[in-house]
Amino acid sequence: QQQVKQSPQSLIVQKGGIPIINCAYENTAFDYFPWYQQFPGKGPALLIAIRPDVSEKKEGRFTISFNKSAKQFSLHIMDSQPGDSATYFCAASAPLGNEKLTFGTGTRLTIIP
Amino acid sequence: ETGVTQSPTHLIKTRGQQVTLRCSSQSGHNTVSWYQQALGQGPQFIFQYYREEENGRGNFPPRFSGLQFPNYSSELNVNALELDDSALYLCASSGGQGGETQYFGPGTRLLVL
């Protein structure tokens, strides 16, 4: 059973545009929501993370918007650059003692010059 | 500060063989989690080790086993390899002052023929 649904599967945006990637979750016990960036042949790298007590968090060009009532959260990338082309994963974990991450299926983002 | 390292980077095995993958956690981290990432998919939680004890397991059969050593490094062992075990195996470390944030290594690419 997929507990974190991610969309779109792929996304093409022009340089300078604002790609938006969306995730929805089912498990109301989730309380930690990180986003990871993964380049081909590499491990996922943490970009930014949020908890349900805030509705938005910004770090550099990356912003997470969080809607607790809708059980949805999204990643916005401001002033996107070709170097942002990668696969992005949302994830979630619950305070059950082992903080295992449940990942979405990923979004392949391409930024065209 | 040294990041998470994994070895080997690539591995080719035949069906029925056994494999051992290794992970060195980031300095100051006492928890190691293992994930399997099939091509085009998000990582799937295999299990986690905290202070040398298994601390949670995902939906993987018993032929997937692990160890954590006193220096918090870890091994993932897979017996009786199947073709579907072909994947990128990721190790993530967490704990210490970093809390629940999981930092991933570059992964080991396993191909089962």
JSON list of C-alpha atoms in Angstrom, two decimals:
[
{"chain": "A", "resi": 1, "resn": "GLN", "atom": "CA", "xyz": [0.00, 0.00, 0.00]},
{"chain": "A", "resi": 2, "resn": "GLN", "atom": "CA", "xyz": [1.50, 3.27, -1.12]},
{"chain": "A", "resi": 3, "resn": "GLN", "atom": "CA", "xyz": [1.28, 5.74, 1.72]},
{"chain": "A", "resi": 4, "resn": "VAL", "atom": "CA", "xyz": [2.83, 8.73, -0.05]},
{"chain": "A", "resi": 5, "resn": "LYS", "atom": "CA", "xyz": [1.57, 9.64, -3.51]},
{"chain": "A", "resi": 6, "resn": "GLN", "atom": "CA", "xyz": [3.73, 11.95, -5.61]},
{"chain": "A", "resi": 7, "resn": "SER", "atom": "CA", "xyz": [2.94, 13.83, -8.81]},
{"chain": "A", "resi": 8, "resn": "PRO", "atom": "CA", "xyz": [3.76, 14.53, -11.53]},
{"chain": "A", "resi": 9, "resn": "GLN", "atom": "CA", "xyz": [5.96, 11.64, -12.60]},
{"chain": "A", "resi": 10, "resn": "SER", "atom": "CA", "xyz": [7.97, 13.95, -14.83]},
{"chain": "A", "resi": 11, "resn": "LEU", "atom": "CA", "xyz": [8.15, 17.71, -15.35]},
{"chain": "A", "resi": 12, "resn": "ILE", "atom": "CA", "xyz": [9.84, 19.97, -17.88]},
{"chain": "A", "resi": 13, "resn": "VAL", "atom": "CA", "xyz": [10.25, 23.65, -17.02]},
{"chain": "A", "resi": 14, "resn": "GLN", "atom": "CA", "xyz": [12.12, 26.49, -18.68]},
{"chain": "A", "resi": 15, "resn": "LYS", "atom": "CA", "xyz": [15.02, 28.08, -16.88]},
{"chain": "A", "resi": 16, "resn": "GLY", "atom": "CA", "xyz": [13.76, 30.66, -14.39]},
{"chain": "A", "resi": 17, "resn": "GLY", "atom": "CA", "xyz": [10.38, 28.99, -14.05]},
{"chain": "A", "resi": 18, "resn": "ILE", "atom": "CA", "xyz": [8.93, 27.58, -10.82]},
{"chain": "A", "resi": 19, "resn": "PRO", "atom": "CA", "xyz": [8.45, 23.81, -10.91]},
{"chain": "A", "resi": 20, "resn": "ILE", "atom": "CA", "xyz": [5.97, 22.51, -8.35]},
{"chain": "A", "resi": 21, "resn": "ILE", "atom": "CA", "xyz": [5.93, 18.91, -7.15]},
{"chain": "A", "resi": 22, "resn": "ASN", "atom": "CA", "xyz": [3.06, 17.63, -5.07]},
{"chain": "A", "resi": 23, "resn": "CYS", "atom": "CA", "xyz": [2.71, 14.88, -2.51]},
{"chain": "A", "resi": 24, "resn": "ALA", "atom": "CA", "xyz": [-0.22, 13.50, -0.55]},
{"chain": "A", "resi": 25, "resn": "TYR", "atom": "CA", "xyz": [-0.14, 11.17, 2.41]},
{"chain": "A", "resi": 26, "resn": "GLU", "atom": "CA", "xyz": [-2.62, 8.94, 4.19]},
{"chain": "A", "resi": 27, "resn": "ASN", "atom": "CA", "xyz": [-1.03, 8.15, 7.54]},
{"chain": "A", "resi": 28, "resn": "THR", "atom": "CA", "xyz": [-1.97, 10.89, 10.02]},
{"chain": "A", "resi": 29, "resn": "ALA", "atom": "CA", "xyz": [0.83, 9.69, 12.32]},
{"chain": "A", "resi": 30, "resn": "PHE", "atom": "CA", "xyz": [3.43, 11.14, 9.92]},
{"chain": "A", "resi": 31, "resn": "ASP", "atom": "CA", "xyz": [5.10, 14.14, 11.52]},
{"chain": "A", "resi": 32, "resn": "TYR", "atom": "CA", "xyz": [8.27, 14.72, 9.49]},
{"chain": "A", "resi": 33, "resn": "PHE", "atom": "CA", "xyz": [8.32, 15.44, 5.76]},
{"chain": "A", "resi": 34, "resn": "PRO", "atom": "CA", "xyz": [11.69, 15.74, 3.97]},
{"chain": "A", "resi": 35, "resn": "TRP", "atom": "CA", "xyz": [12.42, 16.27, 0.31]},
{"chain": "A", "resi": 36, "resn": "TYR", "atom": "CA", "xyz": [15.39, 14.61, -1.33]},
{"chain": "A", "resi": 37, "resn": "GLN", "atom": "CA", "xyz": [17.18, 15.35, -4.60]},
{"chain": "A", "resi": 38, "resn": "GLN", "atom": "CA", "xyz": [18.85, 12.53, -6.47]},
{"chain": "A", "resi": 39, "resn": "PHE", "atom": "CA", "xyz": [21.18, 12.73, -9.45]},
{"chain": "A", "resi": 40, "resn": "PRO", "atom": "CA", "xyz": [21.79, 9.67, -11.66]},
{"chain": "A", "resi": 41, "resn": "GLY", "atom": "CA", "xyz": [24.13, 7.18, -10.00]},
{"chain": "A", "resi": 42, "resn": "LYS", "atom": "CA", "xyz": [24.07, 9.03, -6.67]},
{"chain": "A", "resi": 43, "resn": "GLY", "atom": "CA", "xyz": [22.32, 8.63, -3.36]},
{"chain": "A", "resi": 44, "resn": "PRO", "atom": "CA", "xyz": [19.46, 10.96, -2.36]},
{"chain": "A", "resi": 45, "resn": "ALA", "atom": "CA", "xyz": [20.56, 14.25, -0.80]},
{"chain": "A", "resi": 46, "resn": "LEU", "atom": "CA", "xyz": [18.37, 16.06, 1.73]},
{"chain": "A", "resi": 47, "resn": "LEU", "atom": "CA", "xyz": [17.08, 19.39, 0.39]},
{"chain": "A", "resi": 48, "resn": "ILE", "atom": "CA", "xyz": [14.63, 20.65, 2.97]},
{"chain": "A", "resi": 49, "resn": "ALA", "atom": "CA", "xyz": [12.23, 19.23, 5.55]},
{"chain": "A", "resi": 50, "resn": "ILE", "atom": "CA", "xyz": [9.11, 20.39, 7.37]},
{"chain": "A", "resi": 51, "resn": "ARG", "atom": "CA", "xyz": [6.94, 19.45, 10.33]},
{"chain": "A", "resi": 52, "resn": "PRO", "atom": "CA", "xyz": [3.11, 19.83, 10.44]},
{"chain": "A", "resi": 53, "resn": "ASP", "atom": "CA", "xyz": [3.21, 22.74, 12.90]},
{"chain": "A", "resi": 54, "resn": "VAL", "atom": "CA", "xyz": [4.19, 25.18, 10.12]},
{"chain": "A", "resi": 55, "resn": "SER", "atom": "CA", "xyz": [2.52, 25.81, 6.77]},
{"chain": "A", "resi": 56, "resn": "GLU", "atom": "CA", "xyz": [5.59, 26.93, 4.85]},
{"chain": "A", "resi": 57, "resn": "LYS", "atom": "CA", "xyz": [9.36, 26.69, 5.05]},
{"chain": "A", "resi": 58, "resn": "LYS", "atom": "CA", "xyz": [11.96, 28.31, 2.81]},
{"chain": "A", "resi": 59, "resn": "GLU", "atom": "CA", "xyz": [15.61, 27.44, 2.37]},
{"chain": "A", "resi": 60, "resn": "GLY", "atom": "CA", "xyz": [17.33, 29.32, -0.41]},
{"chain": "A", "resi": 61, "resn": "ARG", "atom": "CA", "xyz": [15.42, 28.71, -3.64]},
{"chain": "A", "resi": 62, "resn": "PHE", "atom": "CA", "xyz": [13.46, 25.78, -2.20]},
{"chain": "A", "resi": 63, "resn": "THR", "atom": "CA", "xyz": [10.09, 26.18, -0.47]},
{"chain": "A", "resi": 64, "resn": "ILE", "atom": "CA", "xyz": [7.83, 23.57, 1.09]},
{"chain": "A", "resi": 65, "resn": "SER", "atom": "CA", "xyz": [4.13, 24.35, 1.43]},
{"chain": "A", "resi": 66, "resn": "PHE", "atom": "CA", "xyz": [2.22, 22.16, 3.87]},
{"chain": "A", "resi": 67, "resn": "ASN", "atom": "CA", "xyz": [-1.54, 21.68, 4.20]},
{"chain": "A", "resi": 68, "resn": "LYS", "atom": "CA", "xyz": [-2.23, 19.51, 7.24]},
{"chain": "A", "resi": 69, "resn": "SER", "atom": "CA", "xyz": [-6.01, 19.33, 6.81]},
{"chain": "A", "resi": 70, "resn": "ALA", "atom": "CA", "xyz": [-5.67, 18.17, 3.21]},
{"chain": "A", "resi": 71, "resn": "LYS", "atom": "CA", "xyz": [-2.72, 15.92, 4.06]},
{"chain": "A", "resi": 72, "resn": "GLN", "atom": "CA", "xyz": [-0.74, 17.41, 1.20]},
{"chain": "A", "resi": 73, "resn": "PHE", "atom": "CA", "xyz": [2.62, 19.09, 0.82]},
{"chain": "A", "resi": 74, "resn": "SER", "atom": "CA", "xyz": [4.52, 20.47, -2.13]},
{"chain": "A", "resi": 75, "resn": "LEU", "atom": "CA", "xyz": [7.99, 21.57, -3.20]},
{"chain": "A", "resi": 76, "resn": "HIS", "atom": "CA", "xyz": [8.52, 24.81, -5.13]},
{"chain": "A", "resi": 77, "resn": "ILE", "atom": "CA", "xyz": [11.85, 25.63, -6.75]},
{"chain": "A", "resi": 78, "resn": "MET", "atom": "CA", "xyz": [12.31, 29.35, -7.40]},
{"chain": "A", "resi": 79, "resn": "ASP", "atom": "CA", "xyz": [14.40, 30.64, -10.31]},
{"chain": "A", "resi": 80, "resn": "SER", "atom": "CA", "xyz": [15.05, 27.09, -11.51]},
{"chain": "A", "resi": 81, "resn": "GLN", "atom": "CA", "xyz": [18.37, 26.36, -13.22]},
{"chain": "A", "resi": 82, "resn": "PRO", "atom": "CA", "xyz": [19.53, 23.54, -15.53]},
{"chain": "A", "resi": 83, "resn": "GLY", "atom": "CA", "xyz": [21.63, 22.24, -12.60]},
{"chain": "A", "resi": 84, "resn": "ASP", "atom": "CA", "xyz": [18.36, 21.55, -10.75]},
{"chain": "A", "resi": 85, "resn": "SER", "atom": "CA", "xyz": [17.57, 18.81, -13.27]},
{"chain": "A", "resi": 86, "resn": "ALA", "atom": "CA", "xyz": [17.32, 15.68, -11.13]},
{"chain": "A", "resi": 87, "resn": "THR", "atom": "CA", "xyz": [14.79, 13.30, -9.60]},
{"chain": "A", "resi": 88, "resn": "TYR", "atom": "CA", "xyz": [13.00, 14.64, -6.53]},
{"chain": "A", "resi": 89, "resn": "PHE", "atom": "CA", "xyz": [11.46, 12.47, -3.85]},
{"chain": "A", "resi": 90, "resn": "CYS", "atom": "CA", "xyz": [9.12, 13.44, -1.08]},
{"chain": "A", "resi": 91, "resn": "ALA", "atom": "CA", "xyz": [9.12, 11.29, 2.03]},
{"chain": "A", "resi": 92, "resn": "ALA", "atom": "CA", "xyz": [7.45, 11.03, 5.40]},
{"chain": "A", "resi": 93, "resn": "SER", "atom": "CA", "xyz": [8.12, 9.40, 8.74]},
{"chain": "A", "resi": 94, "resn": "ALA", "atom": "CA", "xyz": [6.21, 8.82, 11.95]},
{"chain": "A", "resi": 95, "resn": "PRO", "atom": "CA", "xyz": [7.53, 8.94, 15.54]},
{"chain": "A", "resi": 96, "resn": "LEU", "atom": "CA", "xyz": [7.35, 5.18, 15.95]},
{"chain": "A", "resi": 97, "resn": "GLY", "atom": "CA", "xyz": [10.86, 4.70, 17.27]},
{"chain": "A", "resi": 98, "resn": "ASN", "atom": "CA", "xyz": [12.72, 4.00, 14.06]},
{"chain": "A", "resi": 99, "resn": "GLU", "atom": "CA", "xyz": [11.82, 7.01, 11.89]},
{"chain": "A", "resi": 100, "resn": "LYS", "atom": "CA", "xyz": [11.74, 4.88, 8.75]},
{"chain": "A", "resi": 101, "resn": "LEU", "atom": "CA", "xyz": [11.19, 7.00, 5.68]},
{"chain": "A", "resi": 102, "resn": "THR", "atom": "CA", "xyz": [8.28, 6.23, 3.35]},
{"chain": "A", "resi": 103, "resn": "PHE", "atom": "CA", "xyz": [9.11, 7.67, -0.05]},
{"chain": "A", "resi": 104, "resn": "GLY", "atom": "CA", "xyz": [6.99, 8.84, -2.94]},
{"chain": "A", "resi": 105, "resn": "THR", "atom": "CA", "xyz": [7.64, 7.44, -6.40]},
{"chain": "A", "resi": 106, "resn": "GLY", "atom": "CA", "xyz": [9.73, 10.38, -7.54]},
{"chain": "A", "resi": 107, "resn": "THR", "atom": "CA", "xyz": [9.49, 13.23, -10.05]},
{"chain": "A", "resi": 108, "resn": "ARG", "atom": "CA", "xyz": [12.01, 13.53, -12.84]},
{"chain": "A", "resi": 109, "resn": "LEU", "atom": "CA", "xyz": [12.57, 17.26, -13.33]},
{"chain": "A", "resi": 110, "resn": "THR", "atom": "CA", "xyz": [14.20, 18.71, -16.42]},
{"chain": "A", "resi": 111, "resn": "ILE", "atom": "CA", "xyz": [15.05, 22.41, -16.61]},
{"chain": "A", "resi": 112, "resn": "ILE", "atom": "CA", "xyz": [15.62, 23.53, -20.19]},
{"chain": "A", "resi": 113, "resn": "PRO", "atom": "CA", "xyz": [17.78, 26.61, -20.95]},
{"chain": "B", "resi": 1, "resn": "GLU", "atom": "CA", "xyz": [33.30, 15.36, 9.03]},
{"chain": "B", "resi": 2, "resn": "THR", "atom": "CA", "xyz": [33.13, 12.23, 6.87]},
{"chain": "B", "resi": 3, "resn": "GLY", "atom": "CA", "xyz": [29.87, 11.45, 5.10]},
{"chain": "B", "resi": 4, "resn": "VAL", "atom": "CA", "xyz": [28.22, 8.07, 4.63]},
{"chain": "B", "resi": 5, "resn": "THR", "atom": "CA", "xyz": [30.31, 5.69, 2.55]},
{"chain": "B", "resi": 6, "resn": "GLN", "atom": "CA", "xyz": [29.32, 2.39, 0.96]},
{"chain": "B", "resi": 7, "resn": "SER", "atom": "CA", "xyz": [31.20, -0.45, -0.65]},
{"chain": "B", "resi": 8, "resn": "PRO", "atom": "CA", "xyz": [31.40, -1.84, -3.21]},
{"chain": "B", "resi": 9, "resn": "THR", "atom": "CA", "xyz": [29.99, 0.67, -5.71]},
{"chain": "B", "resi": 10, "resn": "HIS", "atom": "CA", "xyz": [28.90, -2.02, -8.15]},
{"chain": "B", "resi": 11, "resn": "LEU", "atom": "CA", "xyz": [28.44, -5.75, -7.91]},
{"chain": "B", "resi": 12, "resn": "ILE", "atom": "CA", "xyz": [27.34, -8.53, -10.27]},
{"chain": "B", "resi": 13, "resn": "LYS", "atom": "CA", "xyz": [26.08, -11.82, -8.85]},
{"chain": "B", "resi": 14, "resn": "THR", "atom": "CA", "xyz": [24.21, -14.82, -10.18]},
{"chain": "B", "resi": 15, "resn": "ARG", "atom": "CA", "xyz": [20.89, -16.12, -8.94]},
{"chain": "B", "resi": 16, "resn": "GLY", "atom": "CA", "xyz": [21.21, -18.19, -5.74]},
{"chain": "B", "resi": 17, "resn": "GLN", "atom": "CA", "xyz": [24.44, -16.56, -4.58]},
{"chain": "B", "resi": 18, "resn": "GLN", "atom": "CA", "xyz": [24.91, -14.54, -1.41]},
{"chain": "B", "resi": 19, "resn": "VAL", "atom": "CA", "xyz": [26.10, -10.93, -1.15]},
{"chain": "B", "resi": 20, "resn": "THR", "atom": "CA", "xyz": [27.37, -8.64, 1.60]},
{"chain": "B", "resi": 21, "resn": "LEU", "atom": "CA", "xyz": [27.18, -4.86, 1.29]},
{"chain": "B", "resi": 22, "resn": "ARG", "atom": "CA", "xyz": [28.96, -2.50, 3.66]},
{"chain": "B", "resi": 23, "resn": "CYS", "atom": "CA", "xyz": [28.22, 0.95, 5.04]},
{"chain": "B", "resi": 24, "resn": "SER", "atom": "CA", "xyz": [30.16, 3.37, 7.21]},
{"chain": "B", "resi": 25, "resn": "SER", "atom": "CA", "xyz": [27.96, 5.86, 9.00]},
{"chain": "B", "resi": 26, "resn": "GLN", "atom": "CA", "xyz": [28.58, 9.57, 9.25]},
{"chain": "B", "resi": 27, "resn": "SER", "atom": "CA", "xyz": [30.69, 10.65, 12.20]},
{"chain": "B", "resi": 28, "resn": "GLY", "atom": "CA", "xyz": [28.58, 11.04, 15.34]},
{"chain": "B", "resi": 29, "resn": "HIS", "atom": "CA", "xyz": [25.67, 8.95, 14.02]},
{"chain": "B", "resi": 30, "resn": "ASN", "atom": "CA", "xyz": [24.57, 5.81, 15.87]},
{"chain": "B", "resi": 31, "resn": "THR", "atom": "CA", "xyz": [21.72, 4.67, 13.60]},
{"chain": "B", "resi": 32, "resn": "VAL", "atom": "CA", "xyz": [21.92, 3.05, 10.18]},
{"chain": "B", "resi": 33, "resn": "SER", "atom": "CA", "xyz": [18.98, 2.36, 7.88]},
{"chain": "B", "resi": 34, "resn": "TRP", "atom": "CA", "xyz": [19.05, 0.32, 4.68]},
{"chain": "B", "resi": 35, "resn": "TYR", "atom": "CA", "xyz": [16.84, 0.93, 1.66]},
{"chain": "B", "resi": 36, "resn": "GLN", "atom": "CA", "xyz": [16.35, -0.83, -1.67]},
{"chain": "B", "resi": 37, "resn": "GLN", "atom": "CA", "xyz": [15.73, 1.36, -4.71]},
{"chain": "B", "resi": 38, "resn": "ALA", "atom": "CA", "xyz": [14.54, -0.42, -7.84]},
{"chain": "B", "resi": 39, "resn": "LEU", "atom": "CA", "xyz": [15.04, 1.38, -11.14]},
{"chain": "B", "resi": 40, "resn": "GLY", "atom": "CA", "xyz": [12.63, 4.28, -11.50]},
{"chain": "B", "resi": 41, "resn": "GLN", "atom": "CA", "xyz": [11.19, 3.83, -8.01]},
{"chain": "B", "resi": 42, "resn": "GLY", "atom": "CA", "xyz": [11.54, 5.48, -4.62]},
{"chain": "B", "resi": 43, "resn": "PRO", "atom": "CA", "xyz": [13.67, 3.81, -1.95]},
{"chain": "B", "resi": 44, "resn": "GLN", "atom": "CA", "xyz": [11.96, 1.10, 0.11]},
{"chain": "B", "resi": 45, "resn": "PHE", "atom": "CA", "xyz": [12.85, 0.62, 3.78]},
{"chain": "B", "resi": 46, "resn": "ILE", "atom": "CA", "xyz": [14.55, -2.71, 4.52]},
{"chain": "B", "resi": 47, "resn": "PHE", "atom": "CA", "xyz": [15.54, -2.35, 8.18]},
{"chain": "B", "resi": 48, "resn": "GLN", "atom": "CA", "xyz": [17.27, -0.11, 10.68]},
{"chain": "B", "resi": 49, "resn": "TYR", "atom": "CA", "xyz": [19.99, -0.72, 13.25]},
{"chain": "B", "resi": 50, "resn": "TYR", "atom": "CA", "xyz": [20.40, 1.33, 16.41]},
{"chain": "B", "resi": 51, "resn": "ARG", "atom": "CA", "xyz": [23.31, 0.63, 18.72]},
{"chain": "B", "resi": 52, "resn": "GLU", "atom": "CA", "xyz": [23.87, -2.82, 17.21]},
{"chain": "B", "resi": 53, "resn": "GLU", "atom": "CA", "xyz": [20.23, -3.96, 17.53]},
{"chain": "B", "resi": 54, "resn": "GLU", "atom": "CA", "xyz": [17.63, -4.23, 14.76]},
{"chain": "B", "resi": 55, "resn": "ASN", "atom": "CA", "xyz": [15.14, -1.41, 15.30]},
{"chain": "B", "resi": 56, "resn": "GLY", "atom": "CA", "xyz": [12.37, -1.95, 12.79]},
{"chain": "B", "resi": 57, "resn": "ARG", "atom": "CA", "xyz": [12.02, -3.90, 9.57]},
{"chain": "B", "resi": 58, "resn": "GLY", "atom": "CA", "xyz": [10.16, -3.33, 6.34]},
{"chain": "B", "resi": 59, "resn": "ASN", "atom": "CA", "xyz": [8.37, -5.85, 4.16]},
{"chain": "B", "resi": 60, "resn": "PHE", "atom": "CA", "xyz": [11.43, -7.88, 3.15]},
{"chain": "B", "resi": 61, "resn": "PRO", "atom": "CA", "xyz": [11.96, -11.65, 3.58]},
{"chain": "B", "resi": 62, "resn": "PRO", "atom": "CA", "xyz": [14.33, -13.12, 6.19]},
{"chain": "B", "resi": 63, "resn": "ARG", "atom": "CA", "xyz": [17.01, -13.75, 3.57]},
{"chain": "B", "resi": 64, "resn": "PHE", "atom": "CA", "xyz": [17.72, -10.03, 3.96]},
{"chain": "B", "resi": 65, "resn": "SER", "atom": "CA", "xyz": [19.69, -9.68, 7.18]},
{"chain": "B", "resi": 66, "resn": "GLY", "atom": "CA", "xyz": [22.04, -7.18, 8.71]},
{"chain": "B", "resi": 67, "resn": "LEU", "atom": "CA", "xyz": [24.56, -6.32, 11.35]},
{"chain": "B", "resi": 68, "resn": "GLN", "atom": "CA", "xyz": [25.77, -3.20, 13.06]},
{"chain": "B", "resi": 69, "resn": "PHE", "atom": "CA", "xyz": [29.19, -3.06, 14.64]},
{"chain": "B", "resi": 70, "resn": "PRO", "atom": "CA", "xyz": [30.40, -1.18, 17.76]},
{"chain": "B", "resi": 71, "resn": "ASN", "atom": "CA", "xyz": [31.75, 1.63, 15.54]},
{"chain": "B", "resi": 72, "resn": "TYR", "atom": "CA", "xyz": [28.20, 1.91, 14.06]},
{"chain": "B", "resi": 73, "resn": "SER", "atom": "CA", "xyz": [29.22, 0.69, 10.63]},
{"chain": "B", "resi": 74, "resn": "SER", "atom": "CA", "xyz": [26.82, -1.84, 9.15]},
{"chain": "B", "resi": 75, "resn": "GLU", "atom": "CA", "xyz": [26.45, -4.75, 6.75]},
{"chain": "B", "resi": 76, "resn": "LEU", "atom": "CA", "xyz": [23.52, -5.88, 4.65]},
{"chain": "B", "resi": 77, "resn": "ASN", "atom": "CA", "xyz": [23.50, -9.55, 3.72]},
{"chain": "B", "resi": 78, "resn": "VAL", "atom": "CA", "xyz": [21.23, -11.06, 1.10]},
{"chain": "B", "resi": 79, "resn": "ASN", "atom": "CA", "xyz": [21.08, -14.84, 0.70]},
{"chain": "B", "resi": 80, "resn": "ALA", "atom": "CA", "xyz": [19.69, -16.88, -2.18]},
{"chain": "B", "resi": 81, "resn": "LEU", "atom": "CA", "xyz": [19.73, -13.93, -4.56]},
{"chain": "B", "resi": 82, "resn": "GLU", "atom": "CA", "xyz": [16.81, -13.55, -6.96]},
{"chain": "B", "resi": 83, "resn": "LEU", "atom": "CA", "xyz": [16.65, -11.59, -10.19]},
{"chain": "B", "resi": 84, "resn": "ASP", "atom": "CA", "xyz": [14.30, -9.07, -8.54]},
{"chain": "B", "resi": 85, "resn": "ASP", "atom": "CA", "xyz": [16.99, -8.24, -5.99]},
{"chain": "B", "resi": 86, "resn": "SER", "atom": "CA", "xyz": [18.74, -6.21, -8.72]},
{"chain": "B", "resi": 87, "resn": "ALA", "atom": "CA", "xyz": [18.58, -2.65, -7.40]},
{"chain": "B", "resi": 88, "resn": "LEU", "atom": "CA", "xyz": [20.50, 0.23, -5.83]},
{"chain": "B", "resi": 89, "resn": "TYR", "atom": "CA", "xyz": [21.02, -0.47, -2.14]},
{"chain": "B", "resi": 90, "resn": "LEU", "atom": "CA", "xyz": [21.22, 2.66, -0.06]},
{"chain": "B", "resi": 91, "resn": "CYS", "atom": "CA", "xyz": [22.50, 3.13, 3.44]},
{"chain": "B", "resi": 92, "resn": "ALA", "atom": "CA", "xyz": [21.49, 6.14, 5.51]},
{"chain": "B", "resi": 93, "resn": "SER", "atom": "CA", "xyz": [22.83, 7.22, 8.86]},
{"chain": "B", "resi": 94, "resn": "SER", "atom": "CA", "xyz": [21.17, 9.37, 11.49]},
{"chain": "B", "resi": 95, "resn": "GLY", "atom": "CA", "xyz": [21.26, 10.14, 15.18]},
{"chain": "B", "resi": 96, "resn": "GLY", "atom": "CA", "xyz": [23.45, 12.19, 17.40]},
{"chain": "B", "resi": 97, "resn": "GLN", "atom": "CA", "xyz": [23.02, 15.94, 17.08]},
{"chain": "B", "resi": 98, "resn": "GLY", "atom": "CA", "xyz": [21.47, 15.47, 13.63]},
{"chain": "B", "resi": 99, "resn": "GLY", "atom": "CA", "xyz": [18.46, 13.80, 15.19]},
{"chain": "B", "resi": 100, "resn": "GLU", "atom": "CA", "xyz": [16.12, 12.01, 12.83]},
{"chain": "B", "resi": 101, "resn": "THR", "atom": "CA", "xyz": [17.52, 13.48, 9.62]},
{"chain": "B", "resi": 102, "resn": "GLN", "atom": "CA", "xyz": [18.81, 10.64, 7.46]},
{"chain": "B", "resi": 103, "resn": "TYR", "atom": "CA", "xyz": [21.88, 11.18, 5.31]},
{"chain": "B", "resi": 104, "resn": "PHE", "atom": "CA", "xyz": [22.34, 8.78, 2.44]},
{"chain": "B", "resi": 105, "resn": "GLY", "atom": "CA", "xyz": [25.44, 7.21, 0.99]},
{"chain": "B", "resi": 106, "resn": "PRO", "atom": "CA", "xyz": [26.04, 6.85, -2.75]},
{"chain": "B", "resi": 107, "resn": "GLY", "atom": "CA", "xyz": [24.63, 3.33, -2.82]},
{"chain": "B", "resi": 108, "resn": "THR", "atom": "CA", "xyz": [25.73, -0.05, -4.13]},
{"chain": "B", "resi": 109, "resn": "ARG", "atom": "CA", "xyz": [24.37, -1.07, -7.51]},
{"chain": "B", "resi": 110, "resn": "LEU", "atom": "CA", "xyz": [23.64, -4.82, -7.46]},
{"chain": "B", "resi": 111, "resn": "LEU", "atom": "CA", "xyz": [22.89, -6.75, -10.62]},
{"chain": "B", "resi": 112, "resn": "VAL", "atom": "CA", "xyz": [21.67, -10.34, -10.31]},
{"chain": "B", "resi": 113, "resn": "LEU", "atom": "CA", "xyz": [21.95, -12.44, -13.47]}
]
